[in-house]
Amino acid sequence: MRFVLTDEQREFARSLDALLRAADTPGVLRAWAAGDHGPGRALWRRLGDAGVFALAVPEAYGGVGPLPVEAAVACVELGRYAVPGPVAETLAAGVLLAGAGGPAAKEWLPGIASGAAMVSLRLPGHGPYALNADAADAVFTVDGDGLRRAPGPGELSVSADPARRLFRPGPGGEPVAGGRAVEAASRAAGDWASFATAALALGCGEELLRATVAYVKQRRQFGVPVGSFQAVKHRLADTLLGLEFARPLLYGAAVELTELSGGRAGAGSPGARAGAGSRTGPGMGSLGAGAAVAAAKAAAGEAGYAAARTALQLHGAIGYTEELDLAWWLRRARPLRDAWGTPSACRARVLAG
């Protein structure tokens, strides 16, 4: 199946690319990892002004969503530039709070939509951690049918990516909402977190491949660029295929989420006309939104991690150096692969679907 973005969606991607290209994200990442969240929060607010976080927030609360397709477009760009912060978690929190309703939705959703509020999240079935809880304005956790705001970031745990700091929120905290609405909203938020992470992983893989292709054109051995060697070409081609196979799964999941939320796939969705007439591609059809998201997450996570392994091998020893900006993408690929659904867990969900 082929999905084609609309002119408006392509322009949205170009505008984010221009914004992020000027933002010096490697410098922002280094500051973030050192505990200086100022540059990252400034970038977060600019992304909020561009409408990124409003994509998961309903219009009633100051957003424009839910718009899963545009959220995928945005997260791929953010993944390409390795933007720090709980991106997927904040988008998912918008879905969670909107579904749970109550005073917390009115209090937090306008700030999430505008980029003024950064939120982290912990949901049942997705591990005990909340990403970047020390930088977040609030950490929301769900236990059973109860939604509460954690009393603090909790205990810091080791992470492979120093800019993805993991915390274990402690027990207690302010109750926010409860009941069956929270259970349903929690499931929807988990799907959105997995979906957004898949898009981030795809973008991360794209940047790793781009940087590696540029490097093998410059690095020379035996008087010729190493990129001219057949084995190198085959490795890069395999990496590209993995990313390109993941892309339609991501947008197929976006169309499924759009329909689940009551939206129209034809109104601003990629290739929605193609999707409406022939939704029989891999990971779609009768699978349903949850399994389609799982298929996209497994494919994009594995493809992004494969791109990291290719990049490390073809860069050689320089790939291990802290001074190389690419190291931030190399260390991010595996955490993105496993966050919000490991490949094995996602495949099991697809099979169950």
Short mmCIF file of C-alpha atoms in Angstrom, two decimals:
data_model
loop_
_atom_site.label_atom_id
_atom_site.label_comp_id
_atom_site.label_asym_id
_atom_site.label_seq_id
_atom_site.Cartn_x
_atom_site.Cartn_y
_atom_site.Cartn_z
CA MET A 1 0.00 0.00 0.00
CA ARG A 2 1.19 3.52 -0.78
CA PHE A 3 0.42 6.49 1.44
CA VAL A 4 0.89 10.00 0.08
CA LEU A 5 1.04 13.04 2.32
CA THR A 6 -1.00 16.08 1.39
CA ASP A 7 0.68 19.36 0.42
CA GLU A 8 -0.19 20.78 3.83
CA GLN A 9 1.37 17.83 5.64
CA ARG A 10 4.55 18.05 3.58
CA GLU A 11 4.76 21.76 4.31
CA PHE A 12 4.30 21.01 8.02
CA ALA A 13 7.22 18.58 7.87
CA ARG A 14 9.38 21.14 6.04
CA SER A 15 8.59 23.83 8.60
CA LEU A 16 9.58 21.53 11.47
CA ASP A 17 12.74 20.54 9.62
CA ALA A 18 13.72 24.20 9.25
CA LEU A 19 12.92 24.94 12.90
CA LEU A 20 14.94 21.99 14.19
CA ARG A 21 17.86 22.46 11.79
CA ALA A 22 18.39 25.90 13.33
CA ALA A 23 18.05 24.64 16.91
CA ASP A 24 21.47 22.92 17.39
CA THR A 25 19.88 19.82 18.88
CA PRO A 26 23.25 18.16 19.68
CA GLY A 27 23.99 21.12 21.95
CA VAL A 28 20.51 20.91 23.44
CA LEU A 29 21.02 17.18 24.05
CA ARG A 30 24.34 17.70 25.81
CA ALA A 31 22.81 20.34 28.08
CA TRP A 32 19.79 18.14 28.78
CA ALA A 33 21.93 15.15 29.70
CA ALA A 34 23.94 17.36 32.08
CA GLY A 35 20.76 18.44 33.87
CA ASP A 36 20.33 21.83 32.17
CA HIS A 37 16.80 21.74 30.80
CA GLY A 38 16.66 25.40 29.78
CA PRO A 39 17.59 25.01 26.09
CA GLY A 40 15.37 21.95 25.78
CA ARG A 41 12.38 23.73 27.33
CA ALA A 42 12.91 26.69 25.00
CA LEU A 43 12.87 24.33 22.01
CA TRP A 44 9.79 22.61 23.45
CA ARG A 45 7.93 25.92 23.54
CA ARG A 46 8.84 26.62 19.90
CA LEU A 47 7.51 23.19 18.95
CA GLY A 48 4.35 24.01 20.89
CA ASP A 49 4.00 27.25 18.93
CA ALA A 50 4.32 25.17 15.74
CA GLY A 51 1.34 23.09 16.87
CA VAL A 52 3.08 19.78 17.57
CA PHE A 53 1.54 19.00 20.95
CA ALA A 54 -1.89 20.35 20.03
CA LEU A 55 -2.22 17.41 17.64
CA ALA A 56 -3.23 15.07 20.48
CA VAL A 57 -5.45 17.52 22.35
CA PRO A 58 -9.14 18.00 21.42
CA GLU A 59 -10.34 21.39 20.22
CA ALA A 60 -12.44 21.80 23.36
CA TYR A 61 -9.21 22.12 25.36
CA GLY A 62 -7.26 24.37 23.00
CA GLY A 63 -5.87 21.71 20.68
CA VAL A 64 -6.58 20.70 17.10
CA GLY A 65 -6.73 16.94 17.51
CA PRO A 66 -6.68 14.15 17.72
CA LEU A 67 -4.79 14.09 14.41
CA PRO A 68 -2.66 10.91 14.38
CA VAL A 69 -1.35 11.39 10.84
CA GLU A 70 0.01 14.85 11.52
CA ALA A 71 1.38 13.56 14.84
CA ALA A 72 3.28 10.87 12.92
CA VAL A 73 4.67 13.50 10.53
CA ALA A 74 5.81 15.62 13.47
CA CYS A 75 7.34 12.78 15.49
CA VAL A 76 9.34 11.50 12.53
CA GLU A 77 10.91 14.95 12.25
CA LEU A 78 11.53 15.13 16.00
CA GLY A 79 13.13 11.69 15.82
CA ARG A 80 15.39 12.77 12.98
CA TYR A 81 16.73 15.57 15.20
CA ALA A 82 16.71 13.55 18.45
CA VAL A 83 14.68 16.18 20.30
CA PRO A 84 15.00 15.55 24.05
CA GLY A 85 12.11 15.32 26.45
CA PRO A 86 9.03 13.14 26.96
CA VAL A 87 7.56 13.76 23.50
CA ALA A 88 5.53 10.54 23.18
CA GLU A 89 4.53 10.73 26.84
CA THR A 90 3.20 14.29 26.57
CA LEU A 91 1.17 13.44 23.46
CA ALA A 92 -0.20 10.34 25.20
CA ALA A 93 -1.01 12.37 28.31
CA GLY A 94 -3.15 14.62 26.15
CA VAL A 95 -5.17 11.58 25.09
CA LEU A 96 -5.30 10.23 28.65
CA LEU A 97 -6.50 13.43 30.30
CA ALA A 98 -9.03 14.16 27.56
CA GLY A 99 -10.47 10.67 27.94
CA ALA A 100 -10.54 10.80 31.73
CA GLY A 101 -12.10 14.27 31.77
CA GLY A 102 -12.64 16.26 34.95
CA PRO A 103 -10.79 19.25 36.40
CA ALA A 104 -7.33 17.90 35.51
CA ALA A 105 -8.18 17.98 31.81
CA LYS A 106 -9.18 21.64 32.03
CA GLU A 107 -6.09 22.42 34.09
CA TRP A 108 -3.43 20.67 32.01
CA LEU A 109 -4.61 20.20 28.43
CA PRO A 110 -4.40 23.85 27.30
CA GLY A 111 -0.81 24.00 28.57
CA ILE A 112 0.09 20.73 26.85
CA ALA A 113 -1.41 21.97 23.59
CA SER A 114 0.54 25.24 23.67
CA GLY A 115 3.86 23.69 24.70
CA ALA A 116 3.82 25.50 28.05
CA ALA A 117 3.49 22.19 29.92
CA MET A 118 5.76 19.16 29.63
CA VAL A 119 4.24 15.98 31.05
CA SER A 120 5.54 12.48 31.69
CA LEU A 121 3.51 9.34 32.10
CA ARG A 122 3.51 5.84 33.55
CA LEU A 123 0.84 3.35 32.50
CA PRO A 124 0.15 -0.23 33.61
CA GLY A 125 1.74 -2.85 31.42
CA HIS A 126 4.46 -0.54 30.17
CA GLY A 127 7.08 -0.79 32.88
CA PRO A 128 7.65 1.17 36.09
CA TYR A 129 9.42 4.16 34.57
CA ALA A 130 8.45 7.73 33.72
CA LEU A 131 10.73 9.37 31.16
CA ASN A 132 12.44 12.66 32.09
CA ALA A 133 10.26 13.02 35.16
CA ASP A 134 12.77 15.48 36.63
CA ALA A 135 12.12 17.91 33.77
CA ALA A 136 8.35 17.40 33.57
CA ASP A 137 5.83 19.78 35.10
CA ALA A 138 3.73 16.78 36.13
CA VAL A 139 3.98 13.00 36.14
CA PHE A 140 0.69 11.17 35.75
CA THR A 141 0.39 7.51 36.69
CA VAL A 142 -2.42 5.01 36.28
CA ASP A 143 -3.00 2.12 38.68
CA GLY A 144 -6.05 0.03 37.83
CA ASP A 145 -8.88 2.50 37.28
CA GLY A 146 -7.22 5.31 39.24
CA LEU A 147 -5.36 8.26 37.73
CA ARG A 148 -3.14 10.30 39.99
CA ARG A 149 -0.41 12.90 39.84
CA ALA A 150 2.80 11.52 41.31
CA PRO A 151 4.26 13.43 44.27
CA GLY A 152 7.65 13.75 42.58
CA PRO A 153 9.94 12.27 39.93
CA GLY A 154 10.98 9.37 42.13
CA GLU A 155 14.15 7.28 41.97
CA LEU A 156 16.54 7.74 39.03
CA SER A 157 17.49 4.60 37.08
CA VAL A 158 20.31 3.99 34.61
CA SER A 159 19.53 4.52 30.92
CA ALA A 160 21.50 3.70 27.77
CA ASP A 161 20.75 7.22 26.54
CA PRO A 162 21.86 9.92 29.02
CA ALA A 163 19.26 12.30 27.56
CA ARG A 164 16.46 9.77 28.27
CA ARG A 165 16.53 9.79 32.06
CA LEU A 166 14.27 7.17 33.64
CA PHE A 167 12.56 7.61 36.99
CA ARG A 168 10.40 5.36 39.17
CA PRO A 169 7.55 7.50 40.53
CA GLY A 170 6.78 6.70 44.14
CA PRO A 171 3.40 5.67 45.55
CA GLY A 172 0.78 8.13 46.62
CA GLY A 173 0.11 11.47 45.09
CA GLU A 174 -2.93 13.53 44.23
CA PRO A 175 -5.92 11.56 42.86
CA VAL A 176 -7.04 13.01 39.55
CA ALA A 177 -9.78 10.73 38.20
CA GLY A 178 -11.12 7.21 38.50
CA GLY A 179 -13.50 4.69 37.05
CA ARG A 180 -13.96 2.91 33.74
CA ALA A 181 -13.28 6.09 31.78
CA VAL A 182 -9.71 6.04 33.12
CA GLU A 183 -9.22 2.41 32.06
CA ALA A 184 -10.35 3.16 28.50
CA ALA A 185 -8.33 6.37 28.36
CA SER A 186 -5.26 4.53 29.65
CA ARG A 187 -5.49 1.97 26.84
CA ALA A 188 -5.87 4.71 24.25
CA ALA A 189 -2.96 6.65 25.75
CA GLY A 190 -0.76 3.53 25.65
CA ASP A 191 -1.51 3.13 21.95
CA TRP A 192 -0.63 6.77 21.31
CA ALA A 193 2.62 6.50 23.27
CA SER A 194 3.62 3.40 21.29
CA PHE A 195 2.57 5.02 18.02
CA ALA A 196 4.51 8.23 18.68
CA THR A 197 7.57 6.25 19.77
CA ALA A 198 7.40 4.26 16.52
CA ALA A 199 7.50 7.53 14.58
CA LEU A 200 10.43 8.78 16.68
CA ALA A 201 12.29 5.51 16.01
CA LEU A 202 11.66 5.80 12.28
CA GLY A 203 13.00 9.35 12.24
CA CYS A 204 16.04 8.32 14.28
CA GLY A 205 16.76 5.52 11.81
CA GLU A 206 16.41 7.87 8.85
CA GLU A 207 19.00 10.25 10.29
CA LEU A 208 21.39 7.41 11.12
CA LEU A 209 21.14 6.16 7.54
CA ARG A 210 21.57 9.66 6.07
CA ALA A 211 24.67 10.34 8.16
CA THR A 212 26.15 6.93 7.33
CA VAL A 213 25.64 7.33 3.57
CA ALA A 214 27.34 10.74 3.74
CA TYR A 215 30.25 9.26 5.71
CA VAL A 216 30.94 6.28 3.43
CA LYS A 217 31.07 8.64 0.45
CA GLN A 218 33.91 10.53 2.15
CA ARG A 219 35.89 7.76 3.86
CA ARG A 220 38.39 6.21 1.47
CA GLN A 221 40.16 2.87 1.44
CA PHE A 222 42.47 1.50 -1.28
CA GLY A 223 42.09 4.86 -3.02
CA VAL A 224 38.28 4.72 -3.38
CA PRO A 225 35.29 5.64 -1.18
CA VAL A 226 34.24 2.73 1.00
CA GLY A 227 30.70 3.38 -0.15
CA SER A 228 31.65 1.89 -3.51
CA PHE A 229 32.25 -1.55 -1.95
CA GLN A 230 29.52 -4.06 -2.71
CA ALA A 231 29.23 -5.26 0.89
CA VAL A 232 28.71 -1.70 2.11
CA LYS A 233 26.07 -1.04 -0.54
CA HIS A 234 24.20 -4.19 0.43
CA ARG A 235 24.25 -3.26 4.13
CA LEU A 236 22.92 0.21 3.41
CA ALA A 237 20.25 -1.16 1.06
CA ASP A 238 19.04 -3.59 3.72
CA THR A 239 18.85 -0.72 6.21
CA LEU A 240 16.85 1.41 3.79
CA LEU A 241 14.44 -1.45 3.08
CA GLY A 242 13.74 -1.91 6.78
CA LEU A 243 12.89 1.77 7.19
CA GLU A 244 10.77 1.89 4.05
CA PHE A 245 8.80 -1.20 5.07
CA ALA A 246 8.09 0.38 8.46
CA ARG A 247 6.78 3.63 6.99
CA PRO A 248 3.46 2.33 5.53
CA LEU A 249 2.80 0.45 8.76
CA LEU A 250 3.20 3.70 10.68
CA TYR A 251 0.80 5.60 8.45
CA GLY A 252 -1.59 2.65 8.31
CA ALA A 253 -1.71 2.76 12.11
CA ALA A 254 -2.32 6.52 11.91
CA VAL A 255 -5.34 5.96 9.68
CA GLU A 256 -6.65 3.29 12.08
CA LEU A 257 -6.27 5.67 15.04
CA THR A 258 -7.99 8.43 13.07
CA GLU A 259 -11.00 6.22 12.42
CA LEU A 260 -11.03 4.99 16.02
CA SER A 261 -11.23 8.58 17.27
CA GLY A 262 -14.17 9.28 14.97
CA GLY A 263 -12.15 11.34 12.49
CA ARG A 264 -12.23 11.07 8.73
CA ALA A 265 -9.13 9.58 7.12
CA GLY A 266 -9.80 11.63 4.02
CA ALA A 267 -9.57 14.97 5.81
CA GLY A 268 -5.87 15.59 5.90
CA SER A 269 -4.57 12.05 6.25
CA PRO A 270 -1.79 10.66 4.09
CA GLY A 271 -3.07 8.76 1.13
CA ALA A 272 -6.39 8.56 2.90
CA ARG A 273 -8.08 7.99 -0.43
CA ALA A 274 -5.84 5.00 -1.03
CA GLY A 275 -6.36 3.83 2.53
CA ALA A 276 -10.13 4.09 2.36
CA GLY A 277 -10.39 1.98 -0.76
CA SER A 278 -7.78 -0.68 -0.09
CA ARG A 279 -6.71 -1.24 3.48
CA THR A 280 -5.28 -4.72 3.11
CA GLY A 281 -1.60 -3.96 3.54
CA PRO A 282 0.56 -5.60 6.22
CA GLY A 283 -0.48 -4.74 9.76
CA MET A 284 -3.83 -3.25 8.71
CA GLY A 285 -7.11 -4.60 7.40
CA SER A 286 -8.90 -6.50 10.17
CA LEU A 287 -6.21 -6.04 12.81
CA GLY A 288 -7.74 -2.97 14.44
CA ALA A 289 -6.00 0.10 15.78
CA GLY A 290 -4.15 -1.52 18.70
CA ALA A 291 -2.62 -4.31 16.64
CA ALA A 292 -1.84 -1.91 13.78
CA VAL A 293 0.05 0.31 16.22
CA ALA A 294 1.90 -2.73 17.56
CA ALA A 295 2.90 -3.78 14.02
CA ALA A 296 4.18 -0.28 13.31
CA LYS A 297 6.09 -0.14 16.60
CA ALA A 298 7.78 -3.50 16.06
CA ALA A 299 8.80 -2.66 12.48
CA ALA A 300 9.96 0.90 13.14
CA GLY A 301 11.78 -0.01 16.35
CA GLU A 302 13.67 -2.87 14.71
CA ALA A 303 14.44 -0.78 11.61
CA GLY A 304 15.77 2.11 13.68
CA TYR A 305 17.97 -0.19 15.74
CA ALA A 306 19.25 -1.92 12.59
CA ALA A 307 20.17 1.52 11.23
CA ALA A 308 22.15 2.18 14.42
CA ARG A 309 24.07 -1.10 14.06
CA THR A 310 24.83 -0.30 10.42
CA ALA A 311 25.94 3.22 11.31
CA LEU A 312 28.23 1.99 14.06
CA GLN A 313 29.84 -0.67 11.87
CA LEU A 314 30.40 1.57 8.86
CA HIS A 315 31.68 4.50 10.89
CA GLY A 316 34.25 2.23 12.52
CA ALA A 317 35.99 3.30 15.72
CA ILE A 318 34.92 6.92 15.33
CA GLY A 319 31.36 5.78 15.99
CA TYR A 320 32.23 5.11 19.62
CA THR A 321 33.49 8.62 20.37
CA GLU A 322 31.58 11.03 22.58
CA GLU A 323 32.65 13.94 20.38
CA LEU A 324 30.75 12.61 17.37
CA ASP A 325 27.23 14.03 17.35
CA LEU A 326 25.98 10.79 15.82
CA ALA A 327 26.57 9.09 19.18
CA TRP A 328 23.35 10.63 20.48
CA TRP A 329 21.34 8.91 17.75
CA LEU A 330 23.25 5.65 18.18
CA ARG A 331 22.42 5.52 21.88
CA ARG A 332 18.79 6.49 21.32
CA ALA A 333 17.85 3.80 18.79
CA ARG A 334 17.69 0.85 21.17
CA PRO A 335 15.73 2.62 23.96
CA LEU A 336 13.21 3.72 21.32
CA ARG A 337 12.97 0.15 20.07
CA ASP A 338 12.02 -1.13 23.53
CA ALA A 339 10.04 1.81 24.98
CA TRP A 340 6.24 1.47 24.99
CA GLY A 341 6.32 -2.06 23.64
CA THR A 342 9.30 -4.32 22.96
CA PRO A 343 9.38 -6.06 19.56
CA SER A 344 8.35 -9.37 21.12
CA ALA A 345 5.45 -7.82 23.03
CA CYS A 346 4.29 -5.98 19.91
CA ARG A 347 4.44 -9.14 17.78
CA ALA A 348 2.43 -11.01 20.40
CA ARG A 349 -0.20 -8.28 20.26
CA VAL A 350 -0.34 -8.47 16.46
CA LEU A 351 -0.83 -12.24 16.62
CA ALA A 352 -3.54 -11.85 19.26
CA GLY A 353 -5.22 -9.25 17.05
#
